């Protein structure tokens, strides 16, 4: 019997969209699939509106998709829930923390950390972190192994993906929903959602010169600067322009619940950060991860750790093809040679992506694991309301 708890999720938007992207996805899944009561305390409603356009920017309280959305500052008046999830170590207010210590039985308090494929994750997952006042917080590490906290994956995601991709007109439907004409059926479609990148000219030239038409779907973000420089124009949202075989589409922001369709419709996904990185793996498409750049090259270690796992069963040629293009993309090198090698290996990359996605599906999803861990950690708590 699944017990219904009151969950408080806290999200501080550092920059970009992934902090709220991951939090919003988790919050919705806890409500929809696990019948939990969820409050999301958030400090940046403008960022949230990019992925959930129905959010009201100045409402004191509102409910979206069953999740109660609360401005960050209101945590001072809030009574802690049964479960407190501090997303990415975002630091709660002293007032709220003091209330955690005064609440009996004590809430289960977790710091849900950033995703990494590095091996140390398994050793730190669920480690306690004693706090003042006899309160204990626990680290929760998402990951790619059964000793980690798993990856966010909705229960029906894979079935939805497969049904969607079996519809011959799916890509046309997705583009029309975005107000954009679909690319020619035989076009190579590339989704671009990356950080800023100086040198794209060689890559764009090679696509413009390709025999096969190429559709480049550009998501909003800093990478547009390099595209505008090559085009020698300022691409407006919704605008489409062609150079040779290359047609560039400037996409609008898509609500997060539909973002996966872009990944499912594309032949190659260039993604970034954390959430779109995971979603491209569930899309089972050939993809490139533009990792969030960090000081002291910490991101290089994270990238290498993922590639070691992702390519563990790949043959030598495929491994080289992926490493060449991912390295060129993340190190700001000339992309053209590695791109041609990557596109030339699409059938093998596609088979590998599907095999990888299937291997990840064998792992319980993050939300289900979180529910179980909360039950374990709070097992001495009287349940509030037994879910009906
Ligand atoms: O936006 P990001 O670069 O966020 C990153 C990561 O969270 C990273 O861990 C963090 O350290 C850094 O910010 C500060 O990339 P990410 O993680 O893919 O998050 C983007 C979210 O936006 C994701 O949930 C998908 C969603 N999205 C939409 O819903 N619609 C859109 O149109 C676009 C472009 C994105």
PDB file of C-alpha atoms in Angstrom, residues 164 169-176 178 180-185 187-194 203-204 207 214-221 223-224 227 235 239-241 246-252 254 258-271 285 329:
ATOM      1  CA  UNK A 164       4.694   8.123 -31.336  1.00  0.00           C
ATOM      2  CA  UNK A 169       3.079  11.511 -39.797  1.00  0.00           C
ATOM      3  CA  UNK A 170       4.465  12.082 -36.275  1.00  0.00           C
ATOM      4  CA  UNK A 171       7.141  14.551 -37.316  1.00  0.00           C
ATOM      5  CA  UNK A 172       4.686  16.590 -39.369  1.00  0.00           C
ATOM      6  CA  UNK A 173       2.241  16.659 -36.432  1.00  0.00           C
ATOM      7  CA  UNK A 174       4.972  17.797 -34.037  1.00  0.00           C
ATOM      8  CA  UNK A 175       6.148  20.588 -36.327  1.00  0.00           C
ATOM      9  CA  UNK A 176       2.613  21.777 -37.060  1.00  0.00           C
ATOM     10  CA  UNK A 178       4.942  24.250 -33.120  1.00  0.00           C
ATOM     11  CA  UNK A 180       6.510  25.284 -38.219  1.00  0.00           C
ATOM     12  CA  UNK A 181       6.310  23.455 -41.580  1.00  0.00           C
ATOM     13  CA  UNK A 182       7.799  19.939 -41.415  1.00  0.00           C
ATOM     14  CA  UNK A 183      11.141  19.282 -43.114  1.00  0.00           C
ATOM     15  CA  UNK A 184      11.142  17.063 -46.258  1.00  0.00           C
ATOM     16  CA  UNK A 185      10.591  13.415 -45.190  1.00  0.00           C
ATOM     17  CA  UNK A 187      15.849  15.220 -44.690  1.00  0.00           C
ATOM     18  CA  UNK A 188      18.395  14.486 -41.967  1.00  0.00           C
ATOM     19  CA  UNK A 189      16.887  16.261 -38.940  1.00  0.00           C
ATOM     20  CA  UNK A 190      19.210  17.540 -36.230  1.00  0.00           C
ATOM     21  CA  UNK A 191      17.979  19.026 -32.932  1.00  0.00           C
ATOM     22  CA  UNK A 192      20.376  21.604 -31.480  1.00  0.00           C
ATOM     23  CA  UNK A 193      20.026  22.484 -27.796  1.00  0.00           C
ATOM     24  CA  UNK A 194      23.542  23.364 -26.659  1.00  0.00           C
ATOM     25  CA  UNK A 203      29.898  22.267 -39.385  1.00  0.00           C
ATOM     26  CA  UNK A 204      27.228  24.470 -40.940  1.00  0.00           C
ATOM     27  CA  UNK A 207      25.636  20.482 -43.833  1.00  0.00           C
ATOM     28  CA  UNK A 214      19.477  18.718 -43.605  1.00  0.00           C
ATOM     29  CA  UNK A 215      16.945  20.319 -41.228  1.00  0.00           C
ATOM     30  CA  UNK A 216      18.544  21.986 -38.203  1.00  0.00           C
ATOM     31  CA  UNK A 217      16.039  22.659 -35.386  1.00  0.00           C
ATOM     32  CA  UNK A 218      17.647  25.310 -33.185  1.00  0.00           C
ATOM     33  CA  UNK A 219      16.234  25.647 -29.660  1.00  0.00           C
ATOM     34  CA  UNK A 220      16.330  29.064 -27.995  1.00  0.00           C
ATOM     35  CA  UNK A 221      19.646  29.761 -26.267  1.00  0.00           C
ATOM     36  CA  UNK A 223      24.169  28.820 -29.520  1.00  0.00           C
ATOM     37  CA  UNK A 224      22.074  31.030 -31.821  1.00  0.00           C
ATOM     38  CA  UNK A 227      24.432  30.539 -36.138  1.00  0.00           C
ATOM     39  CA  UNK A 235      17.269  34.632 -36.653  1.00  0.00           C
ATOM     40  CA  UNK A 239      11.908  31.972 -38.705  1.00  0.00           C
ATOM     41  CA  UNK A 240      13.175  29.480 -41.310  1.00  0.00           C
ATOM     42  CA  UNK A 241      16.090  30.115 -43.637  1.00  0.00           C
ATOM     43  CA  UNK A 246      20.718  23.200 -44.977  1.00  0.00           C
ATOM     44  CA  UNK A 247      17.409  24.610 -43.662  1.00  0.00           C
ATOM     45  CA  UNK A 248      17.574  26.214 -40.236  1.00  0.00           C
ATOM     46  CA  UNK A 249      14.460  26.502 -38.042  1.00  0.00           C
ATOM     47  CA  UNK A 250      14.507  28.849 -35.043  1.00  0.00           C
ATOM     48  CA  UNK A 251      12.246  27.000 -32.615  1.00  0.00           C
ATOM     49  CA  UNK A 252      10.222  28.630 -29.830  1.00  0.00           C
ATOM     50  CA  UNK A 254       8.266  24.045 -26.126  1.00  0.00           C
ATOM     51  CA  UNK A 258       6.143  18.040 -25.237  1.00  0.00           C
ATOM     52  CA  UNK A 259       9.905  18.514 -25.371  1.00  0.00           C
ATOM     53  CA  UNK A 260      10.475  14.777 -25.765  1.00  0.00           C
ATOM     54  CA  UNK A 261       8.586  14.830 -29.080  1.00  0.00           C
ATOM     55  CA  UNK A 262      11.344  16.989 -30.581  1.00  0.00           C
ATOM     56  CA  UNK A 263      13.905  14.405 -29.526  1.00  0.00           C
ATOM     57  CA  UNK A 264      11.763  11.559 -30.858  1.00  0.00           C
ATOM     58  CA  UNK A 265      11.287  13.359 -34.202  1.00  0.00           C
ATOM     59  CA  UNK A 266      14.962  14.184 -34.758  1.00  0.00           C
ATOM     60  CA  UNK A 267      17.572  11.850 -36.272  1.00  0.00           C
ATOM     61  CA  UNK A 268      20.402  13.314 -34.176  1.00  0.00           C
ATOM     62  CA  UNK A 269      20.010  15.165 -30.848  1.00  0.00           C
ATOM     63  CA  UNK A 270      22.603  17.655 -29.627  1.00  0.00           C
ATOM     64  CA  UNK A 271      21.653  18.197 -25.986  1.00  0.00           C
ATOM     65  CA  UNK A 285      18.607   8.460 -30.697  1.00  0.00           C
ATOM     66  CA  UNK A 329      31.991  19.545 -29.839  1.00  0.00           C
TER      67      UNK A 329
END
